[in-house]
Amino acid sequence: MTFKSIAIAADHAGFDLKSTLLEELKSAGYEVLDLGTKDATTSVDYPDFGRLVAESVASGKADAGVVVCGTGIGISIAVNRHPGARAALCHDVTSARLSREHNDANVLALGARMTGEQVAKDCLHTFLNTEFAGDRHARRVQKLG
Ligand code: RB5
């Protein structure tokens, strides 16, 4: 599957990295749905933003999602509470690649306080350009549903 539209959201801790990734996505030609938050100074709750991305992806409004919080942990947990959304918290390109190949992840989660900007960009491109391998992995992913 080739992703065309990407929903992206972050809490205040992830706002700066989200802004960087949003520009990266636009430059690469993706249709981007920015679901907030709007600044790095107003404290907000990551479950609210994880939910927005999960709903967009699960409903088909967006092909894939990107979520960012301080560690990436809270917002990935939030996304994974929604059926149809599979968030993978990635810290390197190998986890980003395998999350697509083996898990058919449809939401990339990143921790702005954990992962540098260049690694985050590399994770983003790897995630969006790697196909699900299917076969035995398809059976396992189906069981997640
Ligand atoms: C916010 O301070 C922080 O707790 C949040 O961004 C995230 O790291 C939670 O998992």
Coordinates of C-alpha atoms and ligand atoms in Angstrom, one line a residue:
M1 CA 0.0 0.0 0.0
T2 CA 1.2 3.4 -0.8
F3 CA 0.2 6.0 1.8
K4 CA -1.1 9.3 0.4
S5 CA -2.8 11.0 3.3
I6 CA -1.3 11.3 6.8
A7 CA -2.9 12.4 10.0
I8 CA -0.5 13.9 12.5
A9 CA -0.9 15.0 16.1
A10 CA 1.2 15.6 19.3
D11 CA 0.8 16.9 22.8
H12 CA 2.8 20.0 24.0
A13 CA 6.0 17.9 24.5
G14 CA 5.8 16.6 20.9
F15 CA 4.7 19.9 19.3
D16 CA 8.1 21.0 17.9
L17 CA 9.0 17.6 16.5
K18 CA 5.5 17.4 15.0
S19 CA 6.0 20.7 13.2
T20 CA 9.3 19.5 11.8
L21 CA 7.7 16.2 10.6
L22 CA 4.7 18.0 9.2
E23 CA 6.9 20.1 6.9
E24 CA 8.9 17.0 6.0
L25 CA 5.6 15.3 4.9
K26 CA 4.4 18.3 2.9
S27 CA 7.8 18.5 1.1
A28 CA 7.5 14.8 0.2
G29 CA 4.1 15.5 -1.3
Y30 CA 1.8 13.9 1.3
E31 CA -1.6 15.2 2.0
V32 CA -1.4 16.1 5.7
L33 CA -4.1 16.4 8.3
D34 CA -2.8 18.3 11.3
L35 CA -4.9 17.4 14.3
G36 CA -3.0 19.5 16.8
T37 CA -1.9 20.5 19.3
K38 CA -1.2 24.1 18.3
D39 CA 1.7 25.1 20.5
A40 CA 4.4 23.8 22.9
T41 CA 3.5 26.0 25.8
T42 CA -0.1 25.0 26.6
S43 CA -0.2 21.8 28.5
V44 CA -2.6 19.3 27.0
D45 CA -3.4 15.6 27.4
Y46 CA -1.9 13.1 25.0
P47 CA -4.9 10.6 25.0
D48 CA -7.0 13.3 23.3
F49 CA -4.5 13.6 20.4
G50 CA -3.9 9.9 20.1
R51 CA -7.6 9.4 19.8
L52 CA -8.0 11.9 17.0
V53 CA -5.3 10.2 14.9
A54 CA -6.6 6.7 15.7
E55 CA -10.1 7.7 14.6
S56 CA -8.8 9.3 11.4
V57 CA -6.9 6.1 10.4
A58 CA -9.5 3.6 11.5
S59 CA -12.2 5.5 9.6
G60 CA -10.1 5.7 6.5
K61 CA -10.0 9.5 6.6
A62 CA -6.2 9.2 6.6
D63 CA -4.1 6.3 5.2
A64 CA -1.7 6.4 8.1
G65 CA -0.8 8.4 11.2
V66 CA 2.0 10.0 13.1
V67 CA 1.8 10.8 16.8
V68 CA 4.4 12.4 19.1
C69 CA 4.6 13.0 22.8
G70 CA 7.5 13.3 25.2
T71 CA 8.4 9.6 25.2
G72 CA 6.0 8.3 22.6
I73 CA 4.7 5.9 25.2
G74 CA 1.5 7.6 26.4
I75 CA 0.3 8.6 22.9
S76 CA 1.1 5.1 21.5
I77 CA -0.9 3.5 24.3
A78 CA -3.8 5.9 23.5
V79 CA -3.8 5.0 19.8
N80 CA -3.7 1.3 20.5
R81 CA -6.9 1.4 22.5
H82 CA -8.8 2.0 19.2
P83 CA -9.6 -1.1 17.0
G84 CA -8.2 -0.7 13.5
A85 CA -5.3 1.5 14.7
R86 CA -1.9 -0.2 15.2
A87 CA 0.7 2.2 16.6
A88 CA 4.4 1.3 16.7
L89 CA 6.7 3.3 19.0
C90 CA 9.9 3.5 17.1
H91 CA 13.4 4.7 18.1
D92 CA 15.3 3.8 15.0
V93 CA 14.9 2.9 11.4
T94 CA 15.0 -0.9 12.0
S95 CA 12.0 -0.7 14.3
A96 CA 10.2 1.6 11.9
R97 CA 10.9 -0.9 9.0
L98 CA 9.9 -4.0 11.0
S99 CA 6.8 -2.3 12.4
R100 CA 5.6 -2.1 8.8
E101 CA 6.9 -5.4 7.5
H102 CA 5.8 -7.6 10.4
N103 CA 3.0 -5.7 12.2
D104 CA 1.4 -3.7 9.4
A105 CA 1.5 -0.7 11.8
N106 CA -0.5 2.2 10.5
V107 CA 0.5 4.8 13.0
L108 CA 4.1 5.8 13.8
A109 CA 4.7 6.9 17.3
L110 CA 7.8 8.9 18.3
G111 CA 9.2 10.4 21.5
A112 CA 10.4 14.0 21.1
R113 CA 12.4 13.7 24.3
M114 CA 14.0 10.4 23.3
T115 CA 14.7 10.6 19.6
G116 CA 16.7 13.3 17.7
E117 CA 15.2 15.1 14.8
Q118 CA 17.2 13.4 12.0
V119 CA 16.5 9.9 13.4
A120 CA 12.8 10.9 13.6
K121 CA 12.8 12.0 10.0
D122 CA 14.6 8.7 8.9
C123 CA 12.0 6.7 10.9
L124 CA 9.2 8.6 9.2
H125 CA 10.4 8.0 5.6
T126 CA 11.3 4.3 6.4
F127 CA 7.8 3.8 7.9
L128 CA 6.0 5.3 5.0
N129 CA 8.0 3.6 2.3
T130 CA 8.0 0.0 3.7
E131 CA 5.4 -2.5 2.6
F132 CA 3.7 -5.0 4.9
A133 CA 5.3 -8.5 4.2
G134 CA 2.0 -10.3 4.6
D135 CA 2.1 -14.2 4.6
R136 CA 2.5 -15.6 8.2
H137 CA 2.5 -12.0 9.5
A138 CA -1.0 -11.4 8.1
R139 CA -2.4 -14.2 10.3
R140 CA -0.8 -12.7 13.4
V141 CA -2.0 -9.2 12.6
Q142 CA -5.5 -10.5 12.1
K143 CA -5.4 -11.9 15.6
L144 CA -4.7 -8.5 16.9
G145 CA -8.1 -7.3 15.7
Ligands
RB5_1 C1 4.1 15.2 29.1 O1 4.8 15.9 30.1 C2 4.5 13.8 29.0 O2 4.1 13.1 30.1 C3 3.9 13.2 27.7 O3 4.4 13.9 26.6 C4 4.4 11.8 27.4 O4 5.8 11.6 27.5 C5 3.6 10.7 28.0 O5 3.8 9.5 27.8

